[in-house]
Short mmCIF file of C-alpha atoms and ligand atoms in Angstrom, two decimals:
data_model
loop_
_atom_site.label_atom_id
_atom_site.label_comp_id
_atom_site.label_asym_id
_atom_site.label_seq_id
_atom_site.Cartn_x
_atom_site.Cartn_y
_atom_site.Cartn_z
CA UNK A 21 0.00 0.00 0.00
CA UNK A 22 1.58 3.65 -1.28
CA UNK A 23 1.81 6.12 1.63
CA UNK A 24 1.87 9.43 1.97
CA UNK A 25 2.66 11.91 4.59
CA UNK A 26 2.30 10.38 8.23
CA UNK A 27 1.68 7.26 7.44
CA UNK A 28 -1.62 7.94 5.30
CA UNK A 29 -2.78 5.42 2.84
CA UNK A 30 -2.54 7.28 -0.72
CA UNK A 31 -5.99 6.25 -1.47
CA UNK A 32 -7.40 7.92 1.83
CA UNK A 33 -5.17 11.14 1.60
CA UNK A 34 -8.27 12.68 -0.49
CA UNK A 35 -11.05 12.10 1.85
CA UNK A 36 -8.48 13.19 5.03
CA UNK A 37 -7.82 16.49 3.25
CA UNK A 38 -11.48 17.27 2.72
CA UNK A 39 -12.03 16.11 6.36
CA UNK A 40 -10.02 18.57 7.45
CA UNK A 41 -11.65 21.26 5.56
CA UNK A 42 -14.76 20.41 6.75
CA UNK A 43 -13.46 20.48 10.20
CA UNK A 44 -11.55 23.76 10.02
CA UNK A 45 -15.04 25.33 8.19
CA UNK A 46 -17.17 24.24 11.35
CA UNK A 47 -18.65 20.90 9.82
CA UNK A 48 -19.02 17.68 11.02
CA UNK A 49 -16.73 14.72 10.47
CA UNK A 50 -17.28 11.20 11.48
CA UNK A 51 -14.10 9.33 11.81
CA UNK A 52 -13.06 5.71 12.80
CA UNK A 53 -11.66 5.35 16.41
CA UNK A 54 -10.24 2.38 17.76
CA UNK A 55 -12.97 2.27 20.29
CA UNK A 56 -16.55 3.45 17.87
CA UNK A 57 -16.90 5.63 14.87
CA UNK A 58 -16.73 9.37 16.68
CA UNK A 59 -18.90 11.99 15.14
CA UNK A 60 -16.30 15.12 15.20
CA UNK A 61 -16.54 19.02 15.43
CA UNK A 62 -13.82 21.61 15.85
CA UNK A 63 -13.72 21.53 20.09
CA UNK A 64 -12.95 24.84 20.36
CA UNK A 65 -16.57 26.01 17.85
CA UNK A 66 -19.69 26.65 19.91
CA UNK A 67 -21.56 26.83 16.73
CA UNK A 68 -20.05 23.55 15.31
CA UNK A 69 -20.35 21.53 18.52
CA UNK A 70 -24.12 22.55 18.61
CA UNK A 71 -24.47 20.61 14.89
CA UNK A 72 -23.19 17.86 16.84
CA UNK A 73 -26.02 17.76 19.49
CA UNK A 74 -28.54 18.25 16.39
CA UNK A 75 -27.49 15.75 14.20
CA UNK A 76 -27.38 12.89 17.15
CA UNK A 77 -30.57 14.76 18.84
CA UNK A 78 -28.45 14.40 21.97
CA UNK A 79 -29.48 16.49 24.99
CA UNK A 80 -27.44 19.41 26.26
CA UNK A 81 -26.99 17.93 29.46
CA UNK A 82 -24.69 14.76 28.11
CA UNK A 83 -20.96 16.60 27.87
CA UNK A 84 -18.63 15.39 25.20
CA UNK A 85 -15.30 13.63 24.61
CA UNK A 86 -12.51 16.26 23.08
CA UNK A 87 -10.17 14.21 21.50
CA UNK A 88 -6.31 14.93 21.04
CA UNK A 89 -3.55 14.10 18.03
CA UNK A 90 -0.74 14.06 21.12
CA UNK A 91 -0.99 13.82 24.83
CA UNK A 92 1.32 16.73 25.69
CA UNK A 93 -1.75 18.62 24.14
CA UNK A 94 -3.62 18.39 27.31
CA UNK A 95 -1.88 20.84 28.85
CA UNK A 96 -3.99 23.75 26.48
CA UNK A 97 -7.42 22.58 27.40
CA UNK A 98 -7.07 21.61 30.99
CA UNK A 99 -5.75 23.69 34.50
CA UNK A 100 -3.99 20.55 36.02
CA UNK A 101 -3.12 17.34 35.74
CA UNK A 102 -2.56 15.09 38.98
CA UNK A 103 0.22 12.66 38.82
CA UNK A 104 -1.86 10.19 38.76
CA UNK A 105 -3.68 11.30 35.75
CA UNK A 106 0.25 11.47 34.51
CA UNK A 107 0.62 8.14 34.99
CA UNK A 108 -2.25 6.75 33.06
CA UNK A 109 -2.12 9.02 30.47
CA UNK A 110 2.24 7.86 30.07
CA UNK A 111 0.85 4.03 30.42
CA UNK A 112 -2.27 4.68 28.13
CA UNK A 113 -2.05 6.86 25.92
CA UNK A 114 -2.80 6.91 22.98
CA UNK A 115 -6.02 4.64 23.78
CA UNK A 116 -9.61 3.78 24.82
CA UNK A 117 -9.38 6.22 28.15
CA UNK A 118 -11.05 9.61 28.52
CA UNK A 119 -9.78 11.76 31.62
CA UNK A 120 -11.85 14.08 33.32
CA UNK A 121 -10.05 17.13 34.63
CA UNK A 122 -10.37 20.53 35.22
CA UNK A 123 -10.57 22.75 32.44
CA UNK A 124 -9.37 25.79 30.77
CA UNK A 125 -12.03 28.84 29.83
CA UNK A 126 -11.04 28.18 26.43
CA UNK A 127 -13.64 25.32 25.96
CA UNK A 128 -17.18 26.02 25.02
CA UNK A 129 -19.37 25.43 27.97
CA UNK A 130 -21.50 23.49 25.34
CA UNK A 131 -18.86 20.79 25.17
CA UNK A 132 -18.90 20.31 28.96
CA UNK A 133 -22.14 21.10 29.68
CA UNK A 134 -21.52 23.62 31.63
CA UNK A 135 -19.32 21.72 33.56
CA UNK A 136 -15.91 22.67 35.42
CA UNK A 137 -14.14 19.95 33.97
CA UNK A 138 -13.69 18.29 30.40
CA UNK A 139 -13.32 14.87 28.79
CA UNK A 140 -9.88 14.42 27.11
CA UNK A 141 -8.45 11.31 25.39
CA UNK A 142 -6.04 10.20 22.90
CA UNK A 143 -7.78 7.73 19.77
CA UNK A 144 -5.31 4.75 19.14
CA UNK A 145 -5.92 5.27 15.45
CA UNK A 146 -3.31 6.93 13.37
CA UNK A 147 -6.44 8.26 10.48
CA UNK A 148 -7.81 9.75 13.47
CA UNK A 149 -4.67 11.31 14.73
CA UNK A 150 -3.64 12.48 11.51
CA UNK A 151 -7.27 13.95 11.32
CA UNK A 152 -7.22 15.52 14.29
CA UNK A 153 -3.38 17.08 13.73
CA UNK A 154 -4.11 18.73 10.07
CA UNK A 155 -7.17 20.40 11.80
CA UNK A 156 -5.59 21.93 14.00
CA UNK A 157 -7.90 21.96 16.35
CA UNK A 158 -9.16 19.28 19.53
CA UNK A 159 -11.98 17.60 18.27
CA UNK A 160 -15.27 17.26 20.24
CA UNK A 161 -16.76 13.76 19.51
CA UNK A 162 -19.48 11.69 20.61
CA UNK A 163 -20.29 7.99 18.85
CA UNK A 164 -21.75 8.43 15.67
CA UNK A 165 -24.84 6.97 16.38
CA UNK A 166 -28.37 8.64 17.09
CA UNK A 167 -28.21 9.77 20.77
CA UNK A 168 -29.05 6.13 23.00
CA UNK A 169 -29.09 4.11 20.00
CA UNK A 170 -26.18 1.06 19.43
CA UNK A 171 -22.83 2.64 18.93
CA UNK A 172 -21.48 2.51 15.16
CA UNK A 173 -18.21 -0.01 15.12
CA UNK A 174 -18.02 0.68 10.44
CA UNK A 175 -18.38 3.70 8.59
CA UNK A 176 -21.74 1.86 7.24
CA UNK A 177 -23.00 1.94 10.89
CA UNK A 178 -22.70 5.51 10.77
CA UNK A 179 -24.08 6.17 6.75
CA UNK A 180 -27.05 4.21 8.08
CA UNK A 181 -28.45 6.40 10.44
CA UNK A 182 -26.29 9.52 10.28
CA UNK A 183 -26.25 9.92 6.38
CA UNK A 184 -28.09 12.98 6.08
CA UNK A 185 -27.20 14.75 9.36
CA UNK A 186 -23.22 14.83 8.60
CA UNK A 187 -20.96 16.18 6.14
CA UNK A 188 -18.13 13.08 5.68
CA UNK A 189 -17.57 9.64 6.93
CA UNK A 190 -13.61 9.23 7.18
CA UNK A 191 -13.33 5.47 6.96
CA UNK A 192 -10.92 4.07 9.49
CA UNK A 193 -12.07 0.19 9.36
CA UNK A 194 -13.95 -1.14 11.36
CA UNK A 195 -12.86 -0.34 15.12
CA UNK A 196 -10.56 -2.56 16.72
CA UNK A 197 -11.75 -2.31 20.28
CA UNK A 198 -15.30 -1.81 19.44
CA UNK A 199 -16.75 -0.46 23.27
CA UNK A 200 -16.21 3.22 23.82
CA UNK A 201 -13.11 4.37 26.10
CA UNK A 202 -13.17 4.11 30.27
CA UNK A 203 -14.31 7.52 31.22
CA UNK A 204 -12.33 8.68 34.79
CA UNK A 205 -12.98 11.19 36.51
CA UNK A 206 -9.96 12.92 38.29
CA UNK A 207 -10.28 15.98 40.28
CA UNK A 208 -7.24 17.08 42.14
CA UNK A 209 -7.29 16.04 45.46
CA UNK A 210 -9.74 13.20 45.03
CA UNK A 211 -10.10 9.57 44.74
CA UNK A 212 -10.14 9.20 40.92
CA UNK A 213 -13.85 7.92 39.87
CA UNK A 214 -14.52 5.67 37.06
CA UNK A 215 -17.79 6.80 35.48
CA UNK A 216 -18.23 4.62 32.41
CA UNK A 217 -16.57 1.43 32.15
CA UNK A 218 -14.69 1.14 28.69
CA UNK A 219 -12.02 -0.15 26.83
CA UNK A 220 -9.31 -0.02 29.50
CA UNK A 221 -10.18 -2.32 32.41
CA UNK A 222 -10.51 -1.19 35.50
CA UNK A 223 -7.36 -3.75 36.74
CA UNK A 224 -5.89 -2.42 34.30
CA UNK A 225 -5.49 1.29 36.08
CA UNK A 226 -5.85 -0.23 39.40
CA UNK A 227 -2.52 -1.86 38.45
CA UNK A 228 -1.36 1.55 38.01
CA UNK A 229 -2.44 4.18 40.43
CA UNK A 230 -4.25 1.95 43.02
CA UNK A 231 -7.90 1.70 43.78
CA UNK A 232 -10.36 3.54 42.27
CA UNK A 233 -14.18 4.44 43.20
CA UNK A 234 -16.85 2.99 40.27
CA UNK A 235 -19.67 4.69 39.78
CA UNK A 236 -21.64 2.30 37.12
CA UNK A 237 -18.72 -0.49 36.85
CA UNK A 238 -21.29 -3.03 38.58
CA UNK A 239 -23.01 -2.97 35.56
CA UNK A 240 -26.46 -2.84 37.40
CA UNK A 241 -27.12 1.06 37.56
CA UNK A 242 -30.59 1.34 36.94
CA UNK A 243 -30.86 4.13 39.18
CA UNK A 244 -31.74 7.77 38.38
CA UNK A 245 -29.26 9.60 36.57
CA UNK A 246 -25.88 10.30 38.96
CA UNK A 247 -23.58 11.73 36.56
CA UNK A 248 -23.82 13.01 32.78
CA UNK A 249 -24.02 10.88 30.15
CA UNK A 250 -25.01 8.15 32.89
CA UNK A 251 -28.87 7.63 31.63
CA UNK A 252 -29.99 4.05 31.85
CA UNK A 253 -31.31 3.50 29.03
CA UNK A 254 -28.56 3.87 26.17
CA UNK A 255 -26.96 2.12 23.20
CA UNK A 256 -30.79 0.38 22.37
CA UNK A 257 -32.04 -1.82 20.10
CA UNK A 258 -35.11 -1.15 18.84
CA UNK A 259 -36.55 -4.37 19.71
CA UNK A 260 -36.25 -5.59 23.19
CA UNK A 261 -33.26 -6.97 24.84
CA UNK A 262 -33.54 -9.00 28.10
CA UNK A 263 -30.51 -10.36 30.05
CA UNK A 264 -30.13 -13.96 30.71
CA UNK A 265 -27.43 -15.85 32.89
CA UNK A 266 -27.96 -19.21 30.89
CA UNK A 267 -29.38 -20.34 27.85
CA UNK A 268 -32.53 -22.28 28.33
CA UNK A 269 -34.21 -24.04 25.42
CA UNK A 270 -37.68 -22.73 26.17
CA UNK A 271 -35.86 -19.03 25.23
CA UNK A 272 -35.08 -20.45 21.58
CA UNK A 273 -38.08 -19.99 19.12
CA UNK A 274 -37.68 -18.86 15.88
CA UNK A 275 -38.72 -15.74 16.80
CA UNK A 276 -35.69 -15.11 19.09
CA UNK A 277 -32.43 -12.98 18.53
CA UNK A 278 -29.52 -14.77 20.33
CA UNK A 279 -26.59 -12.95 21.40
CA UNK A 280 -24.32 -15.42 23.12
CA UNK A 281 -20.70 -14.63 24.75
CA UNK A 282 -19.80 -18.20 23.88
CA UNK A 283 -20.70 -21.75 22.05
CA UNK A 284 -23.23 -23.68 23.73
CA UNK A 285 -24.40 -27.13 23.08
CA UNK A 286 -28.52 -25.99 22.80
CA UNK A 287 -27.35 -23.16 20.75
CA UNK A 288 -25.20 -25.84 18.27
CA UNK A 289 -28.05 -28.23 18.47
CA UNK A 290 -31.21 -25.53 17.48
CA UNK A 291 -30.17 -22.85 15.21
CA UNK A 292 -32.94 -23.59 12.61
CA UNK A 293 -35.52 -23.16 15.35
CA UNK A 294 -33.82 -20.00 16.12
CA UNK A 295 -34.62 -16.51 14.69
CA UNK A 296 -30.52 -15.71 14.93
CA UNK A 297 -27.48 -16.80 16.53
CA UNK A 298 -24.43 -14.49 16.87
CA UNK A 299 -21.97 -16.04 18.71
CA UNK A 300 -19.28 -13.17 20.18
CA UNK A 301 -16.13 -15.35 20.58
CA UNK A 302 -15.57 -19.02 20.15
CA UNK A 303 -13.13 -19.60 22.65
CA UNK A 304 -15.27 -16.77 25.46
CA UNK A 305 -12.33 -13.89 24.72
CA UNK A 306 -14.08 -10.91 26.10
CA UNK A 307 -11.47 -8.59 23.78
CA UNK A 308 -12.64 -10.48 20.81
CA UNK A 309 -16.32 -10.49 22.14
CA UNK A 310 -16.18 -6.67 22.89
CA UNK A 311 -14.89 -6.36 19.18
CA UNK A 312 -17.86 -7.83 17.76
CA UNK A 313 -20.60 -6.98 20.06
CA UNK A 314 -22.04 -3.69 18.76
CA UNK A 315 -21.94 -5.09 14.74
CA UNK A 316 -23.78 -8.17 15.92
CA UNK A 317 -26.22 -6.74 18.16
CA UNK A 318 -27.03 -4.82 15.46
CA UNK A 319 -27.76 -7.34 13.06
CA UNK A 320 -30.01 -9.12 15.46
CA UNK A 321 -32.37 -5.55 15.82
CA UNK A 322 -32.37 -5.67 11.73
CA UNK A 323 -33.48 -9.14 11.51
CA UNK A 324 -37.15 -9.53 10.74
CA UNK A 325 -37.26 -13.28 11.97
CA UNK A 326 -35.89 -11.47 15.32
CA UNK A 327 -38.97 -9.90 17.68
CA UNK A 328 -36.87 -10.39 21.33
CA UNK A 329 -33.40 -10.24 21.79
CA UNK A 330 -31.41 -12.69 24.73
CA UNK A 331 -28.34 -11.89 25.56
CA UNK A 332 -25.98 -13.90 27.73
CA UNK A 333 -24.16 -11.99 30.65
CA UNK A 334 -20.66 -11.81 30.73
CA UNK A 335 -18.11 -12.50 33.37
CA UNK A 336 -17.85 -9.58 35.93
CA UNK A 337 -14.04 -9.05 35.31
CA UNK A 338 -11.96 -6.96 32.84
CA UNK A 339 -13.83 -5.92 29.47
CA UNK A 340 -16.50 -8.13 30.91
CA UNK A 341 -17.79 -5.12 32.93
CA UNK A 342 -18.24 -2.60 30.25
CA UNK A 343 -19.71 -5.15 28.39
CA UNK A 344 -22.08 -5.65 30.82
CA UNK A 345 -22.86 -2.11 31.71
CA UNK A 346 -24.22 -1.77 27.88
CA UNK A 347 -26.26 -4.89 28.01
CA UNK A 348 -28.23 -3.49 31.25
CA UNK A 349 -28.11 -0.19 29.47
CA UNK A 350 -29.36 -1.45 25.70
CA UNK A 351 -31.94 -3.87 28.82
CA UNK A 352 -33.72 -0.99 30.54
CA UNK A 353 -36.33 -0.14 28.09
CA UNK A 354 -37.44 -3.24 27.55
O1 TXA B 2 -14.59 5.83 22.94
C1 TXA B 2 -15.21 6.88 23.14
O2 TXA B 2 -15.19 7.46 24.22
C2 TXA B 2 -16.03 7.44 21.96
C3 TXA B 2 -15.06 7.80 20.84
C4 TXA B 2 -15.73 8.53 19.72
O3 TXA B 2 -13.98 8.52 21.37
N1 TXA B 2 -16.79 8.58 22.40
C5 TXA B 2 -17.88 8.45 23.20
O4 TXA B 2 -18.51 9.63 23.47
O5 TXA B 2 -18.27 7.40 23.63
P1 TXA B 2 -19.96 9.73 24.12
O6 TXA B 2 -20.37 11.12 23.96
O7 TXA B 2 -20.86 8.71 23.53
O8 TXA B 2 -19.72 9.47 25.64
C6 TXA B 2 -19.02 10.42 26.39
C7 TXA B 2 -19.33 10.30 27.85
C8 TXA B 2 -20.55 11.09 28.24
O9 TXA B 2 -21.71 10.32 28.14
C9 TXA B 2 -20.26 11.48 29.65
O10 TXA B 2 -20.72 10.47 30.53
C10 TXA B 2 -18.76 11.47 29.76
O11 TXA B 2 -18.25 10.92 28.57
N2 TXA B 2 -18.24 12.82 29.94
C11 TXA B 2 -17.82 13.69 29.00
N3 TXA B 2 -17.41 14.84 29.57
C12 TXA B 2 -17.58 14.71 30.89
C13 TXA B 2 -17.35 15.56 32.01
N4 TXA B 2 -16.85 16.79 31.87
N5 TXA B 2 -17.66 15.07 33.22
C14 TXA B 2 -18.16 13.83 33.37
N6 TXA B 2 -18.40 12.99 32.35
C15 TXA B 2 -18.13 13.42 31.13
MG1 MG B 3 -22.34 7.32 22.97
#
């Protein structure tokens, strides 16, 4: 494959230009992460990061991620960073792992919500980098997806529902990671608080900086809302998803939508009975399952055979977690 510049493929050097045109002119861009597809506005644009909240019909409340082509760029947008925070961001960095710190006035209150802190992270994707360094500019990015719908994992996640509402898909592949970063919160002076589970485990920073607080890492907040962006009921199906701890053959009619972590003999022995079977990982990986997990729960809610969706819980350890916390979320309306 011909490169050019950083480390560009040739053929995508075309579309990245344009990107960053559309960027630098206030537009919106949705690019490939290595977490989901993140639908982009210059960071530092009230006007632009209000077409953001538009096009996903997101509400004000729910602050967004501003995303970075280099870590030593956090040092513009934010007032401090704790050591701690240092560490993480030296051990993780680039990767799936927003910090939440105190930020400069320099950031549209839009972006944070109001908020005295801001969302930062790093994308693990060199097209996203690259996107984000030619602009010039951070880049404020939620998923691509219609605000509580399933998060977009391809480019054609995003044309499918975004289409209309965006000016340019940069197509990254599909995402490597596939569940949206760890959000942690760190305010200076305070036990750092993880308030999404994500794509770094929360061992992982343990293994780093010690223990942390969780506020949703049970994966069983069904409370009222405790922090932004914490709603219940989020990345939905439009059918109805109900969690179940083992498969049980009086689940499988063909009018049910399996989403399994693993093989199981009744799902090997009834598939033709069986609306659809997406099995995450073969050999019960959680990385691999977490890879898959938004492109297949999104071919069981376009399935007409499918009316109910089952999904199998996952072990409450590493990636298991976050994928657990979006299966009670995706859950709640049902
Ligand atoms: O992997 C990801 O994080 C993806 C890609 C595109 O980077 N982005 C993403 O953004 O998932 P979004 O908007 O779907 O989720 C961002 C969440 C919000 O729901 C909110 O909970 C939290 O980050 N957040 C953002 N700013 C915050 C702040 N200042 N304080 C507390 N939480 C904040
Ligand atoms: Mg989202």
């Amino acid at each position: 494959m011909t490169k050019s510049g950083a480390g560009v493929p040739a053929e995508l050097t075309t579309s990245l230009d344009r990107a960053v045109e559309v960027l630098r002119s206030g537009g919106l861009v949705a690019f490939g992460t290595e977490t989901v597809y993140g639908l982009g506005a210059n960071a530092l644009d009230s006007n632009a990061v209000a077409r953001i909240f538009a096009a996903k019909k997101r509400p004000l409340f729910d602050p967004l991620i501003v995303h970075l082509a280099d870590p030593a760029d956090v040092f513009s947008l934010v007032t401090e960073v704790p050591d701690e925070a240092r560490r993480l961001m030296d051990r993780f960095w680039p990767g799936p792992l927003s910090l939440v710190l105190p930020r400069k006035e320099i950031i549209p209150d839009l972006v944070t919500s109001g908020l005295p802190s801001v969302a930062v992270r790093v994308p693990a994707h060199d097209l996203a980098r690259e996107l984000i360094r030619r602009s010039g500019v951070p880049v404020a990015a939620p998923s691509a997806n219609p605000f509580g719908r399933i998060s977009p994992t391809t480019a054609q996640h995003v044309m499918d529902h975004l289409a209309d509402e965006i000016d340019l898909v940069l197509d990254g592949g599909p995402c490597r990671v596939g569940l949206e970063s760890t959000v942690l919160q760190m305010v200076p002076g305070q036990r750092p608080v993880m308030l999404r589970p994500g794509g770094i485990t929360r061992e992982a920073i343990e293994a780093e900086i010690g223990p942390i607080a969780t506020l949703s890492g049970s994966g069983e907040s069904k409370g009222p809302q405790v922090a932004p962006g914490q709603l219940p009921q989020h990345y939905a199906p439009a059918k109805p998803l109900q969690i179940v701890s083992h498969w049980d053959e009086s689940l499988l009619n063909e009018t049910a939508g399996v989403l399994a972590f693993g093989p199981h003999p009744l799902l090997e022995s009834l598939p033709h009975t069986t609306g659809r079977v997406e099995i995450l990982s073969r050999n019960k990986d959680l990385t691999e399952a977490a890879a898959n997990f938004f492109s297949a729960l999104r071919r069981l809610d376009a399935d007409p055979t499918v009316q109910i969706i089952y999904a199998e819980s996952f072990p409450t350890e590493g990636l298991g977690l976050a994928l657990n916390d979006r299966l009670t979320r995706a859950a709640a309306k049902s």
